[in-house]
Structures are given as structure tokens and as C-alpha cells.
Amino acid sequence: MLQPVFKRFNPAAVDPPANLGTGSPQARRVTCPALVMPRASPMPCFWKLLDSRAVQVDKAGVVPIRIYMENDMDEANKQVAIDALNHIMELELAGVVRYTHYSLMVYGYNRIPIVSWLKANAQEGLAHAHKAGEFVTLLGGHPSLKIGALLETAKHDIGDILRESLEVEKTALAAYYRLLLIAEGQSVMLEEYAREMIVLEELHLDEVNKMLRKPGDIAPFTN
């Protein structure tokens, strides 16, 4: 008789019945306490075994609502994820320094809007670093005190600054893609975080790329 080990996703979640069965396709009805409204009436819940997992289904017993995995992310994969998150944190902090430096080196007629854009990128990088650090501590890790590589190219033309920014953002994007590969099938939370950040980084890359194009150019900028 299958005796799966069930984990709670959150304190409000309802655990499936321990004696669900041996894999019968029939759904079992149990009583669930109210999950949202404290004074709400109890509601029926339906559970069935699906590929060695307890699945909460609808009344017809066919639509998965919540799936309880038998195991959480193991310690080895958790450490790999922590290392990837710390690397992201270091890259984002380096971006804060870099964009702050860039904002101080812009001169000319268009200085004000470009400086504002660079300062906004620095603030965004700090927020991203903090978010990555929060996930490190959530997983039980220690946030890194290191910072990513910072190279002074002594090139402060706006075009040079944007080209450097483009390469740096590509590095950050690759780090988020790596985190996604680590999290896939291991942690929905980290998967969603990585996907969200990939979207933001892709949009930021597009923004920089468009700034590097000459007026009227439609094709993406390439070095």
C-alpha cells in the first residue's frame, strides 16, 4: 500500500488523507475546513492518487487543483540554487556601482534624461540584488558580501556606455537562465522568480539595444 510523504505548501493548505488508497482512479471525498473566510462553511474536497502523488481535483475528479510532491528540493540542489542566487546578487550589486559611475560621467546636451535613466537602473539593480538575497536567506543560505567584476574602460562616450551596459545585461540574463535550469522541476517559487526576472532583463536589453540604433534603423543593433 502506497504511503506517500506529504508536505504542506503553506499553513493554510489542507493535507490530503493519509490513507488515500493504492492508486484507484476513484476520487475520495473528504471535508476541508474553510481556507479563506474564517466563518465560512466547510467545503468538500476530492483527492485521488496520480503517478504516486496525491492530487486535489474538482468534483468530477479530473481537474488537478493542487499537487503535493513527495520531496522538496534536496540539500545538494538547494546549495546549487543558493550559489546561483549569490552570483546574481553579486552581478546586480556590480551593476549598481557601474550605473552610478556612468551617471557621473555623462556630459552634453542630453545629459539630464540620460543621467536620470542611469540612476534609475542603479536603483533597480539594488532592488534586484536585495530580492536575490532574500531568496538566499529563504533557502537557509548566507548572502554574499562579494561584488561582481568592475573594469574601468576609461570610455565615457554615451555609445560606449550603452555598449558596455548591453554586455553586462547579457551576463545578468544568462545568470537568471541558469537559475531557471536549476529550479525547473525542483521549486515552483524559484522557477517563477527566474522567469519574472528573465522577462525584465530581456525588456531591458531591448531598451538598450534600441538606444544604440541610429534613427530610422529597424534591425536590432549588433556590435
PDB file of C-alpha atoms in Angstrom:
ATOM      1  CA  MET A   1       0.000   0.000   0.000  1.00  0.00           C
ATOM      2  CA  LEU A   2       1.421   3.349  -1.039  1.00  0.00           C
ATOM      3  CA  GLN A   3       2.198   5.634   1.872  1.00  0.00           C
ATOM      4  CA  PRO A   4       3.443   8.913   0.335  1.00  0.00           C
ATOM      5  CA  VAL A   5       5.050  11.557   2.487  1.00  0.00           C
ATOM      6  CA  PHE A   6       3.083  14.775   2.189  1.00  0.00           C
ATOM      7  CA  LYS A   7       4.426  18.271   2.719  1.00  0.00           C
ATOM      8  CA  ARG A   8       2.442  21.451   3.350  1.00  0.00           C
ATOM      9  CA  PHE A   9       2.983  24.300   0.902  1.00  0.00           C
ATOM     10  CA  ASN A  10       1.633  26.824   3.401  1.00  0.00           C
ATOM     11  CA  PRO A  11      -0.033  26.776   6.821  1.00  0.00           C
ATOM     12  CA  ALA A  12      -3.472  27.324   5.290  1.00  0.00           C
ATOM     13  CA  ALA A  13      -3.210  24.375   2.915  1.00  0.00           C
ATOM     14  CA  VAL A  14      -5.196  21.236   3.554  1.00  0.00           C
ATOM     15  CA  ASP A  15      -3.248  17.981   3.639  1.00  0.00           C
ATOM     16  CA  PRO A  16      -4.672  15.016   1.739  1.00  0.00           C
ATOM     17  CA  PRO A  17      -5.922  11.976   3.650  1.00  0.00           C
ATOM     18  CA  ALA A  18      -3.038   9.679   4.628  1.00  0.00           C
ATOM     19  CA  ASN A  19      -4.959   6.519   3.697  1.00  0.00           C
ATOM     20  CA  LEU A  20      -5.893   7.651   0.207  1.00  0.00           C
ATOM     21  CA  GLY A  21      -5.586   4.189  -1.332  1.00  0.00           C
ATOM     22  CA  THR A  22      -3.481   2.174  -3.720  1.00  0.00           C
ATOM     23  CA  GLY A  23      -3.900   4.170  -6.872  1.00  0.00           C
ATOM     24  CA  SER A  24      -7.601   3.710  -7.558  1.00  0.00           C
ATOM     25  CA  PRO A  25      -8.885   6.099 -10.233  1.00  0.00           C
ATOM     26  CA  GLN A  26     -11.822   6.936  -7.990  1.00  0.00           C
ATOM     27  CA  ALA A  27     -11.569  10.236  -6.164  1.00  0.00           C
ATOM     28  CA  ARG A  28     -12.118  10.208  -2.424  1.00  0.00           C
ATOM     29  CA  ARG A  29     -14.266  12.883  -0.821  1.00  0.00           C
ATOM     30  CA  VAL A  30     -13.225  14.440   2.482  1.00  0.00           C
ATOM     31  CA  THR A  31     -14.254  17.588   4.362  1.00  0.00           C
ATOM     32  CA  CYS A  32     -11.979  20.594   4.075  1.00  0.00           C
ATOM     33  CA  PRO A  33     -12.100  23.479   6.554  1.00  0.00           C
ATOM     34  CA  ALA A  34     -12.657  26.959   5.181  1.00  0.00           C
ATOM     35  CA  LEU A  35      -9.417  28.295   3.709  1.00  0.00           C
ATOM     36  CA  VAL A  36     -10.234  31.955   3.158  1.00  0.00           C
ATOM     37  CA  MET A  37     -13.129  33.115   5.285  1.00  0.00           C
ATOM     38  CA  PRO A  38     -12.777  32.028   8.929  1.00  0.00           C
ATOM     39  CA  ARG A  39     -16.564  31.840   9.340  1.00  0.00           C
ATOM     40  CA  ALA A  40     -17.240  30.135   6.032  1.00  0.00           C
ATOM     41  CA  SER A  41     -18.847  26.717   5.970  1.00  0.00           C
ATOM     42  CA  PRO A  42     -16.687  23.614   5.371  1.00  0.00           C
ATOM     43  CA  MET A  43     -16.489  22.532   1.744  1.00  0.00           C
ATOM     44  CA  PRO A  44     -16.000  19.114   0.124  1.00  0.00           C
ATOM     45  CA  CYS A  45     -12.533  18.253  -1.197  1.00  0.00           C
ATOM     46  CA  PHE A  46     -11.756  15.447  -3.603  1.00  0.00           C
ATOM     47  CA  TRP A  47      -8.441  13.585  -3.704  1.00  0.00           C
ATOM     48  CA  LYS A  48      -7.017  10.825  -5.879  1.00  0.00           C
ATOM     49  CA  LEU A  49      -3.610   9.269  -6.485  1.00  0.00           C
ATOM     50  CA  LEU A  50      -1.927  10.239  -9.737  1.00  0.00           C
ATOM     51  CA  ASP A  51       1.553   8.923 -10.551  1.00  0.00           C
ATOM     52  CA  SER A  52       2.334   8.351  -6.874  1.00  0.00           C
ATOM     53  CA  ARG A  53       1.166  11.833  -5.992  1.00  0.00           C
ATOM     54  CA  ALA A  54      -1.916  12.960  -4.137  1.00  0.00           C
ATOM     55  CA  VAL A  55      -3.843  15.338  -6.361  1.00  0.00           C
ATOM     56  CA  GLN A  56      -6.689  17.570  -5.256  1.00  0.00           C
ATOM     57  CA  VAL A  57      -9.271  17.511  -8.043  1.00  0.00           C
ATOM     58  CA  ASP A  58     -12.626  19.029  -8.807  1.00  0.00           C
ATOM     59  CA  LYS A  59     -15.943  17.326  -8.134  1.00  0.00           C
ATOM     60  CA  ALA A  60     -15.674  15.290 -11.337  1.00  0.00           C
ATOM     61  CA  GLY A  61     -12.272  14.037 -10.251  1.00  0.00           C
ATOM     62  CA  VAL A  62     -10.438  15.145 -13.399  1.00  0.00           C
ATOM     63  CA  VAL A  63      -9.010  18.667 -12.983  1.00  0.00           C
ATOM     64  CA  PRO A  64      -5.891  18.964 -10.799  1.00  0.00           C
ATOM     65  CA  ILE A  65      -6.165  21.853  -8.371  1.00  0.00           C
ATOM     66  CA  ARG A  66      -3.075  21.357  -6.172  1.00  0.00           C
ATOM     67  CA  ILE A  67      -0.357  18.719  -6.454  1.00  0.00           C
ATOM     68  CA  TYR A  68       1.649  17.604  -3.418  1.00  0.00           C
ATOM     69  CA  MET A  69       5.133  16.482  -4.394  1.00  0.00           C
ATOM     70  CA  GLU A  70       6.703  13.751  -2.296  1.00  0.00           C
ATOM     71  CA  ASN A  71      10.017  15.568  -1.863  1.00  0.00           C
ATOM     72  CA  ASP A  72      11.201  19.151  -1.572  1.00  0.00           C
ATOM     73  CA  MET A  73      14.428  20.384  -3.181  1.00  0.00           C
ATOM     74  CA  ASP A  74      17.224  18.250  -1.753  1.00  0.00           C
ATOM     75  CA  GLU A  75      20.182  19.802   0.061  1.00  0.00           C
ATOM     76  CA  ALA A  76      22.602  19.435  -2.862  1.00  0.00           C
ATOM     77  CA  ASN A  77      20.283  21.207  -5.310  1.00  0.00           C
ATOM     78  CA  LYS A  78      19.408  23.787  -2.686  1.00  0.00           C
ATOM     79  CA  GLN A  79      23.078  24.712  -2.312  1.00  0.00           C
ATOM     80  CA  VAL A  80      23.466  24.970  -6.088  1.00  0.00           C
ATOM     81  CA  ALA A  81      20.473  27.328  -6.136  1.00  0.00           C
ATOM     82  CA  ILE A  82      21.931  29.397  -3.283  1.00  0.00           C
ATOM     83  CA  ASP A  83      25.242  29.722  -5.154  1.00  0.00           C
ATOM     84  CA  ALA A  84      23.402  30.822  -8.308  1.00  0.00           C
ATOM     85  CA  LEU A  85      21.379  33.389  -6.339  1.00  0.00           C
ATOM     86  CA  ASN A  86      24.520  34.754  -4.680  1.00  0.00           C
ATOM     87  CA  HIS A  87      26.133  35.084  -8.110  1.00  0.00           C
ATOM     88  CA  ILE A  88      23.089  37.038  -9.291  1.00  0.00           C
ATOM     89  CA  MET A  89      23.302  39.225  -6.202  1.00  0.00           C
ATOM     90  CA  GLU A  90      26.968  39.986  -6.931  1.00  0.00           C
ATOM     91  CA  LEU A  91      26.216  40.858 -10.563  1.00  0.00           C
ATOM     92  CA  GLU A  92      23.349  43.147  -9.606  1.00  0.00           C
ATOM     93  CA  LEU A  93      25.442  44.961  -6.974  1.00  0.00           C
ATOM     94  CA  ALA A  94      28.201  45.454  -9.521  1.00  0.00           C
ATOM     95  CA  GLY A  95      25.573  46.949 -11.804  1.00  0.00           C
ATOM     96  CA  VAL A  96      24.619  49.436  -9.082  1.00  0.00           C
ATOM     97  CA  VAL A  97      28.211  50.684  -8.905  1.00  0.00           C
ATOM     98  CA  ARG A  98      28.624  50.680 -12.659  1.00  0.00           C
ATOM     99  CA  TYR A  99      25.444  52.637 -13.416  1.00  0.00           C
ATOM    100  CA  THR A 100      26.200  55.107 -10.628  1.00  0.00           C
ATOM    101  CA  HIS A 101      29.646  55.673 -12.156  1.00  0.00           C
ATOM    102  CA  TYR A 102      28.168  56.063 -15.629  1.00  0.00           C
ATOM    103  CA  SER A 103      25.671  58.653 -14.377  1.00  0.00           C
ATOM    104  CA  LEU A 104      28.564  60.817 -13.164  1.00  0.00           C
ATOM    105  CA  MET A 105      30.409  60.669 -16.482  1.00  0.00           C
ATOM    106  CA  VAL A 106      27.710  61.890 -18.854  1.00  0.00           C
ATOM    107  CA  TYR A 107      28.119  65.340 -20.413  1.00  0.00           C
ATOM    108  CA  GLY A 108      26.497  67.262 -23.221  1.00  0.00           C
ATOM    109  CA  TYR A 109      23.066  68.467 -24.301  1.00  0.00           C
ATOM    110  CA  ASN A 110      21.252  65.230 -23.432  1.00  0.00           C
ATOM    111  CA  ARG A 111      22.845  64.811 -20.020  1.00  0.00           C
ATOM    112  CA  ILE A 112      19.743  65.235 -17.818  1.00  0.00           C
ATOM    113  CA  PRO A 113      17.481  62.483 -19.286  1.00  0.00           C
ATOM    114  CA  ILE A 114      20.389  60.038 -19.687  1.00  0.00           C
ATOM    115  CA  VAL A 115      21.612  60.605 -16.114  1.00  0.00           C
ATOM    116  CA  SER A 116      18.075  60.041 -14.829  1.00  0.00           C
ATOM    117  CA  TRP A 117      17.862  56.775 -16.793  1.00  0.00           C
ATOM    118  CA  LEU A 118      21.205  55.572 -15.449  1.00  0.00           C
ATOM    119  CA  LYS A 119      20.265  56.440 -11.855  1.00  0.00           C
ATOM    120  CA  ALA A 120      17.008  54.527 -12.263  1.00  0.00           C
ATOM    121  CA  ASN A 121      18.976  51.489 -13.462  1.00  0.00           C
ATOM    122  CA  ALA A 122      21.206  51.710 -10.393  1.00  0.00           C
ATOM    123  CA  GLN A 123      18.163  51.772  -8.096  1.00  0.00           C
ATOM    124  CA  GLU A 124      16.594  48.867  -9.965  1.00  0.00           C
ATOM    125  CA  GLY A 125      19.815  46.860  -9.661  1.00  0.00           C
ATOM    126  CA  LEU A 126      19.833  47.400  -5.894  1.00  0.00           C
ATOM    127  CA  ALA A 127      16.243  46.156  -5.671  1.00  0.00           C
ATOM    128  CA  HIS A 128      17.138  43.090  -7.750  1.00  0.00           C
ATOM    129  CA  ALA A 129      20.161  42.359  -5.552  1.00  0.00           C
ATOM    130  CA  HIS A 130      18.025  42.619  -2.428  1.00  0.00           C
ATOM    131  CA  LYS A 131      15.416  40.286  -3.923  1.00  0.00           C
ATOM    132  CA  ALA A 132      18.035  37.669  -4.787  1.00  0.00           C
ATOM    133  CA  GLY A 133      19.443  37.966  -1.268  1.00  0.00           C
ATOM    134  CA  GLU A 134      16.004  37.387   0.227  1.00  0.00           C
ATOM    135  CA  PHE A 135      15.742  34.113  -1.681  1.00  0.00           C
ATOM    136  CA  VAL A 136      19.205  33.127  -0.430  1.00  0.00           C
ATOM    137  CA  THR A 137      18.086  33.532   3.173  1.00  0.00           C
ATOM    138  CA  LEU A 138      14.757  31.843   2.436  1.00  0.00           C
ATOM    139  CA  LEU A 139      16.689  28.747   1.371  1.00  0.00           C
ATOM    140  CA  GLY A 140      18.827  28.918   4.502  1.00  0.00           C
ATOM    141  CA  GLY A 141      21.916  30.351   2.833  1.00  0.00           C
ATOM    142  CA  HIS A 142      24.223  33.253   3.644  1.00  0.00           C
ATOM    143  CA  PRO A 143      24.080  36.285   1.309  1.00  0.00           C
ATOM    144  CA  SER A 144      27.357  37.045  -0.399  1.00  0.00           C
ATOM    145  CA  LEU A 145      29.394  40.089   0.570  1.00  0.00           C
ATOM    146  CA  LYS A 146      31.246  39.975  -2.724  1.00  0.00           C
ATOM    147  CA  ILE A 147      30.608  42.097  -5.779  1.00  0.00           C
ATOM    148  CA  GLY A 148      30.906  41.250  -9.452  1.00  0.00           C
ATOM    149  CA  ALA A 149      33.807  42.283 -11.623  1.00  0.00           C
ATOM    150  CA  LEU A 150      34.209  46.014 -12.221  1.00  0.00           C
ATOM    151  CA  LEU A 151      36.511  47.049 -15.053  1.00  0.00           C
ATOM    152  CA  GLU A 152      37.281  50.681 -15.823  1.00  0.00           C
ATOM    153  CA  THR A 153      37.465  51.022 -19.600  1.00  0.00           C
ATOM    154  CA  ALA A 154      38.019  54.806 -19.473  1.00  0.00           C
ATOM    155  CA  LYS A 155      35.476  55.103 -22.301  1.00  0.00           C
ATOM    156  CA  HIS A 156      32.723  57.527 -21.398  1.00  0.00           C
ATOM    157  CA  ASP A 157      31.104  58.303 -24.712  1.00  0.00           C
ATOM    158  CA  ILE A 158      27.355  57.593 -24.475  1.00  0.00           C
ATOM    159  CA  GLY A 159      27.658  54.941 -27.166  1.00  0.00           C
ATOM    160  CA  ASP A 160      30.496  53.219 -25.269  1.00  0.00           C
ATOM    161  CA  ILE A 161      28.495  53.319 -22.032  1.00  0.00           C
ATOM    162  CA  LEU A 162      25.461  51.763 -23.705  1.00  0.00           C
ATOM    163  CA  ARG A 163      27.528  49.056 -25.404  1.00  0.00           C
ATOM    164  CA  GLU A 164      29.122  48.150 -22.066  1.00  0.00           C
ATOM    165  CA  SER A 165      25.689  48.126 -20.476  1.00  0.00           C
ATOM    166  CA  LEU A 166      24.422  45.781 -23.192  1.00  0.00           C
ATOM    167  CA  GLU A 167      27.165  43.239 -22.484  1.00  0.00           C
ATOM    168  CA  VAL A 168      26.683  43.461 -18.725  1.00  0.00           C
ATOM    169  CA  GLU A 169      22.936  42.910 -19.049  1.00  0.00           C
ATOM    170  CA  LYS A 170      23.552  39.850 -21.232  1.00  0.00           C
ATOM    171  CA  THR A 171      25.701  38.399 -18.433  1.00  0.00           C
ATOM    172  CA  ALA A 172      22.949  39.004 -15.886  1.00  0.00           C
ATOM    173  CA  LEU A 173      20.370  37.460 -18.206  1.00  0.00           C
ATOM    174  CA  ALA A 174      22.496  34.315 -18.570  1.00  0.00           C
ATOM    175  CA  ALA A 175      22.684  34.057 -14.754  1.00  0.00           C
ATOM    176  CA  TYR A 176      18.888  34.117 -14.477  1.00  0.00           C
ATOM    177  CA  TYR A 177      18.568  31.491 -17.202  1.00  0.00           C
ATOM    178  CA  ARG A 178      20.988  29.295 -15.255  1.00  0.00           C
ATOM    179  CA  LEU A 179      18.859  29.713 -12.125  1.00  0.00           C
ATOM    180  CA  LEU A 180      15.800  28.686 -14.125  1.00  0.00           C
ATOM    181  CA  LEU A 181      17.528  25.483 -15.242  1.00  0.00           C
ATOM    182  CA  ILE A 182      18.451  24.715 -11.637  1.00  0.00           C
ATOM    183  CA  ALA A 183      14.928  25.385 -10.354  1.00  0.00           C
ATOM    184  CA  GLU A 184      12.950  23.553 -13.037  1.00  0.00           C
ATOM    185  CA  GLY A 185      11.180  20.586 -11.504  1.00  0.00           C
ATOM    186  CA  GLN A 186      12.602  21.458  -8.089  1.00  0.00           C
ATOM    187  CA  SER A 187      10.964  24.674  -6.932  1.00  0.00           C
ATOM    188  CA  VAL A 188       7.961  26.420  -8.479  1.00  0.00           C
ATOM    189  CA  MET A 189       8.777  29.508  -6.432  1.00  0.00           C
ATOM    190  CA  LEU A 190      12.313  29.838  -7.834  1.00  0.00           C
ATOM    191  CA  GLU A 191      11.087  28.991 -11.332  1.00  0.00           C
ATOM    192  CA  GLU A 192       8.553  31.823 -11.231  1.00  0.00           C
ATOM    193  CA  TYR A 193      11.124  34.233  -9.804  1.00  0.00           C
ATOM    194  CA  ALA A 194      13.664  33.335 -12.510  1.00  0.00           C
ATOM    195  CA  ARG A 195      11.065  33.675 -15.272  1.00  0.00           C
ATOM    196  CA  GLU A 196       9.915  37.049 -13.958  1.00  0.00           C
ATOM    197  CA  MET A 197      13.491  38.358 -13.881  1.00  0.00           C
ATOM    198  CA  ILE A 198      14.251  36.958 -17.337  1.00  0.00           C
ATOM    199  CA  VAL A 199      11.329  38.930 -18.743  1.00  0.00           C
ATOM    200  CA  LEU A 200      12.582  42.117 -17.063  1.00  0.00           C
ATOM    201  CA  GLU A 201      16.155  41.578 -18.276  1.00  0.00           C
ATOM    202  CA  GLU A 202      15.030  40.807 -21.840  1.00  0.00           C
ATOM    203  CA  LEU A 203      12.988  44.019 -21.909  1.00  0.00           C
ATOM    204  CA  HIS A 204      15.913  45.997 -20.515  1.00  0.00           C
ATOM    205  CA  LEU A 205      18.221  44.538 -23.164  1.00  0.00           C
ATOM    206  CA  ASP A 206      15.726  45.570 -25.824  1.00  0.00           C
ATOM    207  CA  GLU A 207      15.607  49.084 -24.382  1.00  0.00           C
ATOM    208  CA  VAL A 208      19.405  49.449 -24.528  1.00  0.00           C
ATOM    209  CA  ASN A 209      19.522  47.910 -27.985  1.00  0.00           C
ATOM    210  CA  LYS A 210      17.014  50.449 -29.312  1.00  0.00           C
ATOM    211  CA  MET A 211      19.005  53.299 -27.780  1.00  0.00           C
ATOM    212  CA  LEU A 212      22.049  52.118 -29.731  1.00  0.00           C
ATOM    213  CA  ARG A 213      20.267  52.123 -33.077  1.00  0.00           C
ATOM    214  CA  LYS A 214      20.539  55.036 -35.456  1.00  0.00           C
ATOM    215  CA  PRO A 215      17.319  56.954 -36.104  1.00  0.00           C
ATOM    216  CA  GLY A 216      15.248  55.037 -38.625  1.00  0.00           C
ATOM    217  CA  ASP A 217      17.025  51.713 -38.086  1.00  0.00           C
ATOM    218  CA  ILE A 218      14.592  48.856 -37.520  1.00  0.00           C
ATOM    219  CA  ALA A 219      17.019  45.952 -37.325  1.00  0.00           C
ATOM    220  CA  PRO A 220      18.428  45.164 -33.851  1.00  0.00           C
ATOM    221  CA  PHE A 221      21.820  46.662 -33.032  1.00  0.00           C
ATOM    222  CA  THR A 222      24.789  44.300 -33.287  1.00  0.00           C
ATOM    223  CA  ASN A 223      28.349  45.022 -32.209  1.00  0.00           C
TER     224      ASN A 223
END
